[in-house]
Short mmCIF file of C-alpha atoms in Angstrom, two decimals:
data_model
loop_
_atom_site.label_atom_id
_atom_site.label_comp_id
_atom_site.label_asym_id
_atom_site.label_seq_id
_atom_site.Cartn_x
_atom_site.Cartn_y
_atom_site.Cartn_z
CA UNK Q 26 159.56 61.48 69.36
CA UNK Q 27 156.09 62.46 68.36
CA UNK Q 28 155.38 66.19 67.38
CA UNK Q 29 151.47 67.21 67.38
CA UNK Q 30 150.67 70.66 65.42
CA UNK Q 31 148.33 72.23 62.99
CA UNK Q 32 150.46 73.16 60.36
CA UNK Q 33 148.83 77.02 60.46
CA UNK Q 34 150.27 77.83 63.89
CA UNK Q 35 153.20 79.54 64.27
CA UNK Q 36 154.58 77.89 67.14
CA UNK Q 37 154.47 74.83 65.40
CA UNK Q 38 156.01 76.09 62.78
CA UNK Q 39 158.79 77.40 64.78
CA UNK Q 40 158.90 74.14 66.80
CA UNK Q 41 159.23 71.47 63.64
CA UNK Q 42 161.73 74.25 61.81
CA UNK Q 43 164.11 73.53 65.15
CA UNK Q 44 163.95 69.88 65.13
CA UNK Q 45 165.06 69.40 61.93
CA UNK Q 46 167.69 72.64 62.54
CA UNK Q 47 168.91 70.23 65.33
CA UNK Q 48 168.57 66.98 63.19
CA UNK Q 49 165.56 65.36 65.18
CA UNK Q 50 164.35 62.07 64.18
CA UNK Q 51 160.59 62.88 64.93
CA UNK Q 52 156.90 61.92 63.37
CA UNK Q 53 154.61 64.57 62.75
CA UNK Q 54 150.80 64.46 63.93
CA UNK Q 55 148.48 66.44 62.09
CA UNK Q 56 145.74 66.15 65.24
CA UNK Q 57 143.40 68.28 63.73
CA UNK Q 58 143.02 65.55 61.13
CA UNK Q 59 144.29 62.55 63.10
CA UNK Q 60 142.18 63.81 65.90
CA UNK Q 61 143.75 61.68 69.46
CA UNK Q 62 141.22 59.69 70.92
CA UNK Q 63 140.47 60.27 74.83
CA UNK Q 64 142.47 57.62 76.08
CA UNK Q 65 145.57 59.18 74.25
CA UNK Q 66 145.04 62.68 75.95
CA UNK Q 67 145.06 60.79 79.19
CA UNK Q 68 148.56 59.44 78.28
CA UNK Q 69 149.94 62.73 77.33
CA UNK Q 70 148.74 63.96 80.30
CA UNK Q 71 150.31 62.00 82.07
CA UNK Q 72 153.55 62.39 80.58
CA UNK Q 73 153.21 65.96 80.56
CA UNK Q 74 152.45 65.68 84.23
CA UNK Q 75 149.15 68.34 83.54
CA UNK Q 76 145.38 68.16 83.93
CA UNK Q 77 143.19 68.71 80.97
CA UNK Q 78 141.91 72.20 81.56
CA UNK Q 79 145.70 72.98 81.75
CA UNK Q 80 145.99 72.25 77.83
CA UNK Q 81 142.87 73.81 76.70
CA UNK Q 82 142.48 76.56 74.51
CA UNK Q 83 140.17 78.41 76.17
CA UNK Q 84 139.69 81.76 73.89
CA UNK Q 85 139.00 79.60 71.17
CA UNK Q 86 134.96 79.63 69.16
CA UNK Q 87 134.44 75.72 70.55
CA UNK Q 88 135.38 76.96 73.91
CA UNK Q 89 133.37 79.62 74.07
CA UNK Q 90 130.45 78.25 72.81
CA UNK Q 91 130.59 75.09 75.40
CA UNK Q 92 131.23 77.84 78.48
CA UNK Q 93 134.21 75.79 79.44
CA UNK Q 94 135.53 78.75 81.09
CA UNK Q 95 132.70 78.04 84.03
CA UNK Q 96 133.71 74.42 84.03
CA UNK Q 97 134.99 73.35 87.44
CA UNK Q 98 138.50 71.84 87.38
CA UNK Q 99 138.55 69.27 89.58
CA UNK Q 100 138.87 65.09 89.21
CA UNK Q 101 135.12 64.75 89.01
CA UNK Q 102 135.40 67.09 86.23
CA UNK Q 103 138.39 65.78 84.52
CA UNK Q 104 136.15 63.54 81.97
CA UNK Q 105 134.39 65.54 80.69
CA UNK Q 106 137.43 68.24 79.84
CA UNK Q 107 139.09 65.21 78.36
CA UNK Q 108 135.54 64.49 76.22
CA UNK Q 109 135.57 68.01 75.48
CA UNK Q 110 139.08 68.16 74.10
CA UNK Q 111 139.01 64.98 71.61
CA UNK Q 112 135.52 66.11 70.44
CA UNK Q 113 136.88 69.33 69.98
CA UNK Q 114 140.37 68.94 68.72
CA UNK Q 115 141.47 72.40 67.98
CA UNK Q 116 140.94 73.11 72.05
CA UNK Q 117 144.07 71.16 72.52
CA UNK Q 118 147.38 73.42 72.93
CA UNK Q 119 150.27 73.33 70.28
CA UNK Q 120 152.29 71.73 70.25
CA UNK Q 121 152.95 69.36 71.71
CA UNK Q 122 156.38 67.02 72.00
CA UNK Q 123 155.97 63.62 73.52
CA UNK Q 124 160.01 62.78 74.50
CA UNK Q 125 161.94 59.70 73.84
CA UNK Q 126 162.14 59.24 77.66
CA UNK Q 127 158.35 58.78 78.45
CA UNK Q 128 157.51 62.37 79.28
CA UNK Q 129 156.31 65.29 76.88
CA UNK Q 130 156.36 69.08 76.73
CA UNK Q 131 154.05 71.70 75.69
CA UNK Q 132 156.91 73.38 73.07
CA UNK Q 133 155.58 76.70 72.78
CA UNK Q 134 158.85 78.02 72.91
CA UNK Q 135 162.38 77.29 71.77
CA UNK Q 136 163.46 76.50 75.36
CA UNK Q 137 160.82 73.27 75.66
CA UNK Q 138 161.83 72.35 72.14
CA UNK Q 139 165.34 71.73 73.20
CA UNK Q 140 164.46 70.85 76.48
CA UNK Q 141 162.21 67.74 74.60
CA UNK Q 142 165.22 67.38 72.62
CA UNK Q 143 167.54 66.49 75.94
CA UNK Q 144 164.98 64.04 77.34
#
């Protein structure tokens, strides 16, 4: 089980401070330092069964200032949303909880982290 956060969210916070309440064997990923590479946002978004624009931090400075908001989300868009989100790391939504089984969560809330916890 693979945990991504930035360490200044809240959430994540909250999220790691469960798994090791519930004695998770997980790794941490720092992403805004070990930013993922496209082709790894296409695998968790697979597992998480979600398109890119689904993940994105949209009220964020980077968003803004690349008018993602007027993007089109569709699949002839999907590239460049994926581009947009390993160029721009901190557009990515936190955190996230890739499962022992395959899939992965968006663990925004204590629900999902125990849910990722069951899988």
């Amino acid at each position: 089980m693979e945990i991504w956060i930035n360490p200044a969210c809240s959430k994540c916070r909250a999220a790691v401070s469960l798994l090791d309440a519930e004695g998770a064997d997980y790794t941490v990923r720092r992403y805004l330092e070990d930013v993922p590479s496209a082709d790894e946002i296409r695998t968790v978004l697979g597992r998480l069964g979600l398109e890119p624009w689904d993940i994105t931090r949209t009220g964020e400075a980077d968003a803004k200032e690349l008018g993602i908001e007027e993007w089109p989300k569709d699949d002839g868009a999907r590239e460049r949303w994926i581009a947009a989100l390993a160029e721009h790391p901190k557009l990515i939504q936190r955190p996230i909880i890739t499962a022992q089984d395959g899939t992965a969560v968006v663990a925004r809330t204590d629900e999902a982290v125990r849910d990722a916890l069951g899988r």
